[in-house]
Amino acid sequence: MKTLTLPAARHAHGTVKLPGSKSISNRTLLLAALAQGNTEIHELLASDDTQRMLEALDTLGVKLEQTGTHQWQVEGTGGQFPVKQAKLFLGNAGTAFRPLTAALALSQGDYELSGIARMHERPIGDLVDTLNAAGAAIEYLQNPGFPPLLIRPAQLDTSQALRVRGDVSSQFLTALLMALPLTGQEARIEVVGELISKPYIEITLNLMRRFGIEVLRHGWNAFTIPAGSTYKSPGVVQVEGDASSASYFLAAGAIGHGPVKVEGVGRNSIQGDVRFVEALELMGATVSTGDNWIEVRSTPGKLRALDLDCNHIPDAAMTLAILALFAESPSTLRNIASWRVKETDRLTAMATELRKVGAIIEEGSDYLRITPPPELAPNAQIDTYDDHRMAMCFSLVALGGVPIVINDPNCVAKTFPDYFERFAMLLQA
């Protein structure tokens, strides 16, 4: 197995231009494919997850052309994929697998969707059950409730509300919202239980609006898609820098005193993870923002501890778990049960690896309590579980003045292939 040793550092300083947001990139690709007209997408993320979506759309007959390093032209299909029989491999890309499942259920074709072994362990039953209850014809090819899936032609009846659980993954609701306009009928979605990760639904609604569909939101409990809704290309879409990826560099500015500036995301971001900076301010860091940039610095000394409900920043909350190592007293991160159904069981993985660097950890069903050690353990061997965010998070430990060994560092290719090169440019002894 390949490893990467990051040298001990004490300070971080510099500027980073962020790669495009994965959440925005894959949503935009699918909406552009379903729309009437052609869409030019600028700053599309180049990563494993977006590559899986591009490959899938190409297989489905969507005409795609790369016109620049991070620029693509997508010829819309007007809601009908030309290819009606296909096998799609989607890796571990939840932002491709879940929305495509719903869209293909309405596409009058025969489709087989599969991924890597971990994707086959990530639940999709709540989405499939909702679609099948409305008339879709989706079958499980292995274990009930999980991919791989077989999708056959069917007609959906939206005269009754579609009900979906909101407490497992917001991607199920996103998938329904993006697909149901293809029926041409009015459709109402009712959320059962608490809706987690609401900011990701905000991204979905914002992008649907850009493509001409205004979803009526009734609190966070129900959503109505008007009859006759059709996607129409806005012409050009500029993908924001990834706010989740920004969290590692902004955290480096807080731990290593900065200033560290990220470009590509700012105060007007449509991404919920931009609120990570509020947690940094609670911990004592100084944050400055512009329309397209954020900068963080701090004064020497320990950070303040946190006790925070992290439902609004589920991905960036992982970065807070590392920041807690540099706090003056124990921190508690709450409402993070969704970590368990991500690329790995992130709650258990984070608890296990934090103990390796010396922290005392209390792991609950939906919370993590982190007591920082007097001194970080040097040369800890961090397992990454084929999870990009585990690798990127633990790189920050090097700023505690200790070397850290990252196992399987190439897992960052999922969203940020050159992360470690960018990170290393900030580090100073």
Short mmCIF file of C-alpha atoms in Angstrom, two decimals:
data_model
loop_
_atom_site.label_atom_id
_atom_site.label_comp_id
_atom_site.label_asym_id
_atom_site.label_seq_id
_atom_site.Cartn_x
_atom_site.Cartn_y
_atom_site.Cartn_z
CA MET A 1 0.00 0.00 0.00
CA LYS A 2 1.25 3.46 -0.87
CA THR A 3 1.87 5.88 2.02
CA LEU A 4 2.64 9.58 2.29
CA THR A 5 4.57 11.09 5.20
CA LEU A 6 3.79 14.75 5.88
CA PRO A 7 6.61 16.51 7.77
CA ALA A 8 6.08 18.33 11.02
CA ALA A 9 4.97 21.94 10.60
CA ARG A 10 3.88 24.78 12.87
CA HIS A 11 2.61 27.46 10.51
CA ALA A 12 0.44 27.73 7.41
CA HIS A 13 0.41 30.69 5.04
CA GLY A 14 -0.66 31.31 1.45
CA THR A 15 -3.46 31.30 -1.11
CA VAL A 16 -5.27 28.32 -2.69
CA LYS A 17 -7.58 28.35 -5.73
CA LEU A 18 -10.24 25.75 -5.04
CA PRO A 19 -11.37 23.01 -7.41
CA GLY A 20 -15.04 23.06 -8.39
CA SER A 21 -17.70 21.76 -6.01
CA LYS A 22 -18.48 18.06 -6.46
CA SER A 23 -22.11 18.57 -5.40
CA ILE A 24 -22.64 21.40 -7.88
CA SER A 25 -20.63 19.73 -10.67
CA ASN A 26 -22.57 16.46 -10.77
CA ARG A 27 -25.97 18.11 -10.30
CA THR A 28 -25.19 20.57 -13.09
CA LEU A 29 -24.07 17.81 -15.46
CA LEU A 30 -27.31 15.89 -14.99
CA LEU A 31 -29.56 18.95 -15.26
CA ALA A 32 -27.71 20.09 -18.39
CA ALA A 33 -28.20 16.63 -19.89
CA LEU A 34 -31.95 16.70 -19.14
CA ALA A 35 -32.50 20.29 -20.30
CA GLN A 36 -33.60 21.77 -23.60
CA GLY A 37 -30.66 23.54 -25.27
CA ASN A 38 -26.90 23.46 -24.81
CA THR A 39 -25.09 24.32 -21.59
CA GLU A 40 -21.52 25.50 -21.19
CA ILE A 41 -20.14 24.53 -17.78
CA HIS A 42 -17.10 26.41 -16.46
CA GLU A 43 -14.81 25.22 -13.62
CA LEU A 44 -16.27 21.69 -13.61
CA LEU A 45 -14.48 19.57 -11.03
CA ALA A 46 -12.06 17.04 -12.53
CA SER A 47 -12.27 14.03 -10.19
CA ASP A 48 -13.25 10.37 -10.01
CA ASP A 49 -16.86 11.20 -9.06
CA THR A 50 -17.44 13.64 -11.92
CA GLN A 51 -15.71 11.23 -14.33
CA ARG A 52 -18.25 8.54 -13.37
CA MET A 53 -21.12 10.94 -14.14
CA LEU A 54 -19.56 12.00 -17.46
CA GLU A 55 -19.06 8.35 -18.46
CA ALA A 56 -22.64 7.51 -17.54
CA LEU A 57 -24.10 10.40 -19.51
CA ASP A 58 -21.93 9.50 -22.50
CA THR A 59 -23.16 5.89 -22.32
CA LEU A 60 -26.75 7.19 -22.19
CA GLY A 61 -26.22 9.04 -25.47
CA VAL A 62 -25.68 12.59 -24.18
CA LYS A 63 -23.34 14.58 -26.43
CA LEU A 64 -20.47 15.99 -24.35
CA GLU A 65 -17.47 18.00 -25.46
CA GLN A 66 -14.57 19.18 -23.34
CA THR A 67 -13.78 22.70 -24.55
CA GLY A 68 -11.17 23.70 -21.95
CA THR A 69 -9.25 22.36 -18.94
CA HIS A 70 -12.33 22.60 -16.69
CA GLN A 71 -14.89 23.57 -19.32
CA TRP A 72 -17.53 21.31 -20.91
CA GLN A 73 -20.31 21.71 -23.45
CA VAL A 74 -23.39 19.54 -22.82
CA GLU A 75 -26.06 19.10 -25.48
CA GLY A 76 -29.39 18.74 -23.69
CA THR A 77 -31.73 15.82 -24.47
CA GLY A 78 -34.98 17.57 -23.56
CA GLY A 79 -35.58 15.04 -20.80
CA GLN A 80 -35.17 11.86 -22.86
CA PHE A 81 -31.89 9.91 -22.85
CA PRO A 82 -31.34 8.55 -26.38
CA VAL A 83 -29.98 5.17 -25.21
CA LYS A 84 -32.66 2.89 -23.74
CA GLN A 85 -30.52 -0.05 -22.67
CA ALA A 86 -27.26 0.32 -20.75
CA LYS A 87 -25.06 -0.91 -17.93
CA LEU A 88 -23.60 1.91 -15.85
CA PHE A 89 -20.68 1.64 -13.41
CA LEU A 90 -20.73 4.55 -10.97
CA GLY A 91 -17.84 3.78 -8.63
CA ASN A 92 -18.52 5.21 -5.17
CA ALA A 93 -20.17 8.40 -6.44
CA GLY A 94 -23.37 8.90 -4.45
CA THR A 95 -23.94 12.23 -6.23
CA ALA A 96 -24.16 10.25 -9.48
CA PHE A 97 -25.80 7.02 -8.33
CA ARG A 98 -28.81 8.38 -6.41
CA PRO A 99 -29.98 11.06 -8.93
CA LEU A 100 -29.42 8.75 -11.92
CA THR A 101 -31.48 6.03 -10.25
CA ALA A 102 -34.48 8.36 -10.09
CA ALA A 103 -33.97 9.88 -13.54
CA LEU A 104 -33.59 6.47 -15.21
CA ALA A 105 -36.69 5.15 -13.47
CA LEU A 106 -38.57 7.70 -15.62
CA SER A 107 -36.60 7.11 -18.83
CA GLN A 108 -38.51 4.16 -20.33
CA GLY A 109 -35.47 1.95 -20.69
CA ASP A 110 -33.66 -1.06 -19.25
CA TYR A 111 -30.69 -0.03 -17.13
CA GLU A 112 -28.31 -1.77 -14.73
CA LEU A 113 -26.52 0.41 -12.15
CA SER A 114 -23.55 -0.82 -10.11
CA GLY A 115 -20.53 0.54 -8.24
CA ILE A 116 -17.57 -0.53 -6.14
CA ALA A 117 -18.09 -2.80 -3.12
CA ARG A 118 -18.57 0.13 -0.71
CA MET A 119 -21.31 1.62 -2.92
CA HIS A 120 -23.11 -1.72 -2.64
CA GLU A 121 -23.06 -1.23 1.15
CA ARG A 122 -24.55 2.29 1.01
CA PRO A 123 -28.34 2.28 1.50
CA ILE A 124 -30.66 3.24 -1.33
CA GLY A 125 -33.81 1.41 -0.21
CA ASP A 126 -35.68 4.54 0.90
CA LEU A 127 -35.33 6.08 -2.57
CA VAL A 128 -36.19 2.85 -4.41
CA ASP A 129 -39.18 2.14 -2.16
CA THR A 130 -40.55 5.65 -2.78
CA LEU A 131 -40.17 5.32 -6.55
CA ASN A 132 -41.63 1.80 -6.68
CA ALA A 133 -44.60 2.86 -4.56
CA ALA A 134 -45.39 5.43 -7.27
CA GLY A 135 -45.16 2.82 -10.04
CA ALA A 136 -41.46 2.53 -10.90
CA ALA A 137 -39.97 -0.88 -11.73
CA ILE A 138 -36.65 -1.08 -9.86
CA GLU A 139 -35.22 -4.40 -8.65
CA TYR A 140 -32.31 -5.20 -6.34
CA LEU A 141 -29.76 -7.47 -8.00
CA GLN A 142 -28.10 -8.56 -4.74
CA ASN A 143 -29.14 -7.37 -1.28
CA PRO A 144 -32.56 -5.73 -0.74
CA GLY A 145 -32.15 -2.04 0.05
CA PHE A 146 -28.74 -1.72 -1.62
CA PRO A 147 -27.18 -1.45 -5.09
CA PRO A 148 -26.65 -2.88 -7.66
CA LEU A 149 -30.02 -2.13 -9.28
CA LEU A 150 -32.00 -3.14 -12.35
CA ILE A 151 -34.40 -0.50 -13.72
CA ARG A 152 -37.14 -1.35 -16.23
CA PRO A 153 -39.61 0.87 -18.14
CA ALA A 154 -42.56 2.12 -16.07
CA GLN A 155 -45.04 4.98 -15.70
CA LEU A 156 -45.07 6.95 -12.46
CA ASP A 157 -48.34 8.08 -10.92
CA THR A 158 -47.82 11.37 -9.09
CA SER A 159 -51.48 11.94 -8.20
CA GLN A 160 -50.60 10.93 -4.64
CA ALA A 161 -47.74 12.44 -2.65
CA LEU A 162 -44.42 10.59 -2.75
CA ARG A 163 -43.09 10.06 0.78
CA VAL A 164 -39.40 9.65 1.52
CA ARG A 165 -37.35 9.45 4.70
CA GLY A 166 -35.19 12.49 5.33
CA ASP A 167 -32.98 11.18 8.14
CA VAL A 168 -30.68 8.81 6.20
CA SER A 169 -29.39 10.84 3.26
CA SER A 170 -30.49 14.11 1.68
CA GLN A 171 -29.44 12.62 -1.67
CA PHE A 172 -32.71 10.63 -1.79
CA LEU A 173 -34.75 13.84 -1.74
CA THR A 174 -32.37 15.51 -4.20
CA ALA A 175 -32.81 12.57 -6.59
CA LEU A 176 -36.61 12.84 -6.47
CA LEU A 177 -36.61 16.62 -6.87
CA MET A 178 -34.36 16.47 -9.93
CA ALA A 179 -36.20 13.57 -11.63
CA LEU A 180 -39.89 14.30 -11.08
CA PRO A 181 -40.10 17.22 -13.55
CA LEU A 182 -39.60 14.55 -16.24
CA THR A 183 -43.18 13.34 -15.61
CA GLY A 184 -44.65 16.67 -16.74
CA GLN A 185 -47.19 16.25 -13.95
CA GLU A 186 -47.55 18.09 -10.65
CA ALA A 187 -45.69 16.12 -8.01
CA ARG A 188 -45.57 16.53 -4.24
CA ILE A 189 -42.85 15.04 -2.08
CA GLU A 190 -43.40 14.67 1.66
CA VAL A 191 -40.42 14.17 3.96
CA VAL A 192 -40.80 11.62 6.74
CA GLY A 193 -38.81 12.47 9.88
CA GLU A 194 -36.15 15.16 10.22
CA LEU A 195 -34.46 16.22 6.99
CA ILE A 196 -30.69 16.08 7.45
CA SER A 197 -28.14 18.06 5.45
CA LYS A 198 -30.65 20.74 4.44
CA PRO A 199 -27.95 22.89 2.76
CA TYR A 200 -27.51 20.22 0.09
CA ILE A 201 -31.21 20.48 -0.72
CA GLU A 202 -30.72 24.25 -1.01
CA ILE A 203 -28.04 23.58 -3.64
CA THR A 204 -30.45 21.31 -5.54
CA LEU A 205 -33.29 23.86 -5.47
CA ASN A 206 -30.95 26.69 -6.47
CA LEU A 207 -29.63 24.79 -9.49
CA MET A 208 -33.12 23.64 -10.55
CA ARG A 209 -34.15 27.30 -10.47
CA ARG A 210 -31.23 28.19 -12.77
CA PHE A 211 -32.52 25.54 -15.19
CA GLY A 212 -36.02 27.00 -15.16
CA ILE A 213 -37.89 25.03 -12.50
CA GLU A 214 -39.19 26.73 -9.35
CA VAL A 215 -39.96 24.13 -6.69
CA LEU A 216 -42.47 25.22 -4.07
CA ARG A 217 -41.07 24.47 -0.61
CA HIS A 218 -43.43 24.02 2.34
CA GLY A 219 -41.02 24.40 5.23
CA TRP A 220 -38.70 21.40 5.11
CA ASN A 221 -41.57 18.89 5.23
CA ALA A 222 -42.95 19.00 1.69
CA PHE A 223 -42.00 20.12 -1.82
CA THR A 224 -44.23 20.63 -4.86
CA ILE A 225 -43.06 20.54 -8.49
CA PRO A 226 -45.57 22.36 -10.72
CA ALA A 227 -47.21 20.58 -13.67
CA GLY A 228 -45.61 21.30 -17.03
CA SER A 229 -42.16 21.88 -15.55
CA THR A 230 -39.33 21.45 -18.06
CA TYR A 231 -35.62 22.05 -17.77
CA LYS A 232 -34.25 24.82 -20.00
CA SER A 233 -30.55 25.56 -20.28
CA PRO A 234 -29.38 28.84 -18.73
CA GLY A 235 -26.62 28.88 -21.35
CA VAL A 236 -23.58 29.13 -19.07
CA VAL A 237 -23.08 27.78 -15.55
CA GLN A 238 -20.07 28.71 -13.42
CA VAL A 239 -19.31 26.04 -10.81
CA GLU A 240 -18.32 27.44 -7.41
CA GLY A 241 -15.17 26.28 -5.68
CA ASP A 242 -15.80 23.38 -3.32
CA ALA A 243 -16.68 24.70 0.16
CA SER A 244 -16.07 21.29 1.77
CA SER A 245 -12.55 21.21 0.33
CA ALA A 246 -12.06 24.80 1.48
CA SER A 247 -12.48 23.64 5.08
CA TYR A 248 -9.05 21.96 5.19
CA PHE A 249 -7.19 25.08 4.09
CA LEU A 250 -9.25 27.39 6.29
CA ALA A 251 -8.63 25.07 9.24
CA ALA A 252 -4.91 25.23 8.44
CA GLY A 253 -5.16 29.00 8.76
CA ALA A 254 -6.71 28.60 12.21
CA ILE A 255 -4.23 25.97 13.44
CA GLY A 256 -1.15 27.45 11.76
CA HIS A 257 -2.16 31.08 12.41
CA GLY A 258 -2.28 32.01 8.71
CA PRO A 259 -3.30 33.99 6.98
CA VAL A 260 -4.61 31.35 4.56
CA LYS A 261 -6.87 32.51 1.76
CA VAL A 262 -9.07 30.36 -0.50
CA GLU A 263 -10.37 31.62 -3.83
CA GLY A 264 -13.43 30.33 -5.67
CA VAL A 265 -15.98 30.53 -2.86
CA GLY A 266 -17.13 33.50 -0.79
CA ARG A 267 -19.84 35.14 1.23
CA ASN A 268 -22.55 34.57 -1.42
CA SER A 269 -21.94 30.84 -1.83
CA ILE A 270 -24.94 28.52 -2.37
CA GLN A 271 -23.10 25.78 -0.45
CA GLY A 272 -23.99 25.09 3.14
CA ASP A 273 -20.44 24.10 4.10
CA VAL A 274 -19.39 27.74 3.76
CA ARG A 275 -20.88 28.08 7.26
CA PHE A 276 -17.85 26.16 8.51
CA VAL A 277 -16.29 29.59 9.04
CA GLU A 278 -18.87 30.27 11.77
CA ALA A 279 -17.43 27.34 13.72
CA LEU A 280 -13.91 28.68 13.17
CA GLU A 281 -14.99 32.01 14.64
CA LEU A 282 -16.49 30.21 17.66
CA MET A 283 -13.10 28.56 18.15
CA GLY A 284 -11.38 31.96 18.16
CA ALA A 285 -10.14 32.35 14.58
CA THR A 286 -10.52 35.58 12.60
CA VAL A 287 -12.42 35.24 9.31
CA SER A 288 -12.56 37.73 6.42
CA THR A 289 -14.75 37.20 3.34
CA GLY A 290 -15.27 38.66 -0.11
CA ASP A 291 -17.57 37.76 -2.99
CA ASN A 292 -15.21 35.03 -4.17
CA TRP A 293 -12.72 34.47 -1.34
CA ILE A 294 -12.38 33.63 2.36
CA GLU A 295 -9.34 34.23 4.57
CA VAL A 296 -8.59 32.84 8.04
CA ARG A 297 -5.93 33.72 10.59
CA SER A 298 -5.52 33.26 14.34
CA THR A 299 -3.37 34.41 17.22
CA PRO A 300 -0.93 31.96 18.86
CA GLY A 301 -2.40 29.75 21.58
CA LYS A 302 -5.01 27.05 21.92
CA LEU A 303 -8.32 27.25 20.08
CA ARG A 304 -11.58 27.35 22.02
CA ALA A 305 -13.53 24.11 22.42
CA LEU A 306 -16.85 23.51 20.65
CA ASP A 307 -20.18 21.90 21.48
CA LEU A 308 -21.98 22.09 18.15
CA ASP A 309 -24.95 20.65 16.25
CA CYS A 310 -23.33 19.89 12.88
CA ASN A 311 -26.42 18.97 10.82
CA HIS A 312 -25.87 22.03 8.60
CA ILE A 313 -22.23 21.17 7.74
CA PRO A 314 -22.03 17.34 7.65
CA ASP A 315 -18.89 17.07 5.49
CA ALA A 316 -16.99 20.04 6.89
CA ALA A 317 -17.79 18.83 10.42
CA MET A 318 -15.15 16.15 9.91
CA THR A 319 -12.57 18.93 9.76
CA LEU A 320 -13.84 20.21 13.12
CA ALA A 321 -12.96 16.83 14.64
CA ILE A 322 -9.32 17.51 13.77
CA LEU A 323 -9.50 21.14 14.96
CA ALA A 324 -10.69 19.75 18.30
CA LEU A 325 -7.19 18.28 18.77
CA PHE A 326 -5.91 21.87 19.04
CA ALA A 327 -8.56 23.11 21.50
CA GLU A 328 -8.04 23.98 25.15
CA SER A 329 -10.63 21.45 26.40
CA PRO A 330 -12.93 18.67 25.10
CA SER A 331 -15.23 19.34 22.12
CA THR A 332 -18.48 17.61 21.15
CA LEU A 333 -19.83 17.31 17.60
CA ARG A 334 -23.52 16.40 17.53
CA ASN A 335 -26.17 15.29 15.01
CA ILE A 336 -23.67 13.54 12.73
CA ALA A 337 -25.37 10.15 12.32
CA SER A 338 -25.25 10.65 8.53
CA TRP A 339 -21.47 10.08 8.74
CA ARG A 340 -22.22 6.37 9.09
CA VAL A 341 -23.60 5.95 5.55
CA LYS A 342 -20.96 7.91 3.64
CA GLU A 343 -17.88 6.59 1.80
CA THR A 344 -17.15 4.66 4.99
CA ASP A 345 -18.64 4.68 8.51
CA ARG A 346 -16.98 8.00 9.20
CA LEU A 347 -17.99 8.15 12.86
CA THR A 348 -16.18 4.94 13.77
CA ALA A 349 -13.31 5.64 11.36
CA MET A 350 -12.73 9.12 12.79
CA ALA A 351 -12.87 7.81 16.38
CA THR A 352 -10.36 5.06 15.57
CA GLU A 353 -7.83 7.31 13.86
CA LEU A 354 -8.12 10.17 16.38
CA ARG A 355 -7.12 7.71 19.11
CA LYS A 356 -3.93 6.95 17.15
CA VAL A 357 -2.75 10.55 17.54
CA GLY A 358 -3.44 10.47 21.29
CA ALA A 359 -6.96 11.84 21.69
CA ILE A 360 -9.49 10.39 24.12
CA ILE A 361 -12.70 9.70 22.19
CA GLU A 362 -16.28 9.01 23.17
CA GLU A 363 -18.24 7.72 20.18
CA GLY A 364 -22.04 7.84 20.32
CA SER A 365 -24.64 6.83 17.78
CA ASP A 366 -24.78 10.39 16.44
CA TYR A 367 -22.05 12.32 18.25
CA LEU A 368 -18.31 12.41 18.90
CA ARG A 369 -16.63 13.83 21.99
CA ILE A 370 -12.94 14.61 21.53
CA THR A 371 -10.53 15.25 24.39
CA PRO A 372 -7.25 16.61 23.00
CA PRO A 373 -3.98 15.03 24.18
CA PRO A 374 -1.27 17.03 25.96
CA GLU A 375 1.01 16.18 23.01
CA LEU A 376 0.13 14.67 19.64
CA ALA A 377 1.68 11.28 18.91
CA PRO A 378 4.30 11.56 16.15
CA ASN A 379 4.33 9.35 13.04
CA ALA A 380 0.82 7.97 13.57
CA GLN A 381 -0.17 5.69 10.67
CA ILE A 382 -3.57 6.93 9.56
CA ASP A 383 -5.84 4.53 7.68
CA THR A 384 -8.09 6.31 5.20
CA TYR A 385 -10.74 3.64 4.42
CA ASP A 386 -10.79 4.62 0.72
CA ASP A 387 -12.38 7.87 1.93
CA HIS A 388 -11.03 11.13 0.50
CA ARG A 389 -12.18 13.22 3.47
CA MET A 390 -10.38 11.02 6.02
CA ALA A 391 -7.11 11.57 4.14
CA MET A 392 -7.55 15.33 3.78
CA CYS A 393 -8.68 15.83 7.37
CA PHE A 394 -5.74 14.06 8.95
CA SER A 395 -3.20 15.99 6.89
CA LEU A 396 -3.92 18.86 9.30
CA VAL A 397 -2.34 16.93 12.20
CA ALA A 398 1.10 17.79 10.75
CA LEU A 399 0.49 21.39 11.86
CA GLY A 400 0.75 20.15 15.44
CA GLY A 401 4.50 19.88 14.97
CA VAL A 402 4.52 16.11 14.37
CA PRO A 403 5.03 14.04 11.23
CA ILE A 404 1.95 12.08 10.15
CA VAL A 405 1.72 9.08 7.80
CA ILE A 406 -1.30 8.91 5.48
CA ASN A 407 -2.05 5.44 4.12
CA ASP A 408 -3.48 5.22 0.58
CA PRO A 409 -3.23 8.97 -0.05
CA ASN A 410 -4.47 8.59 -3.64
CA CYS A 411 -8.04 8.17 -2.36
CA VAL A 412 -8.27 11.98 -2.55
CA ALA A 413 -8.73 11.58 -6.33
CA LYS A 414 -12.46 11.20 -5.63
CA THR A 415 -12.78 14.99 -5.31
CA PHE A 416 -9.32 16.64 -5.16
CA PRO A 417 -6.54 14.75 -7.03
CA ASP A 418 -3.74 17.26 -6.25
CA TYR A 419 -4.79 18.04 -2.68
CA PHE A 420 -1.50 17.10 -1.00
CA GLU A 421 0.57 19.21 -3.41
CA ARG A 422 -1.66 22.22 -2.72
CA PHE A 423 -1.58 21.61 1.04
CA ALA A 424 2.20 21.22 1.16
CA MET A 425 2.65 24.68 -0.40
CA LEU A 426 1.07 26.25 2.71
CA LEU A 427 3.17 24.49 5.32
CA GLN A 428 6.06 26.21 7.11
CA ALA A 429 8.23 24.91 9.91
#
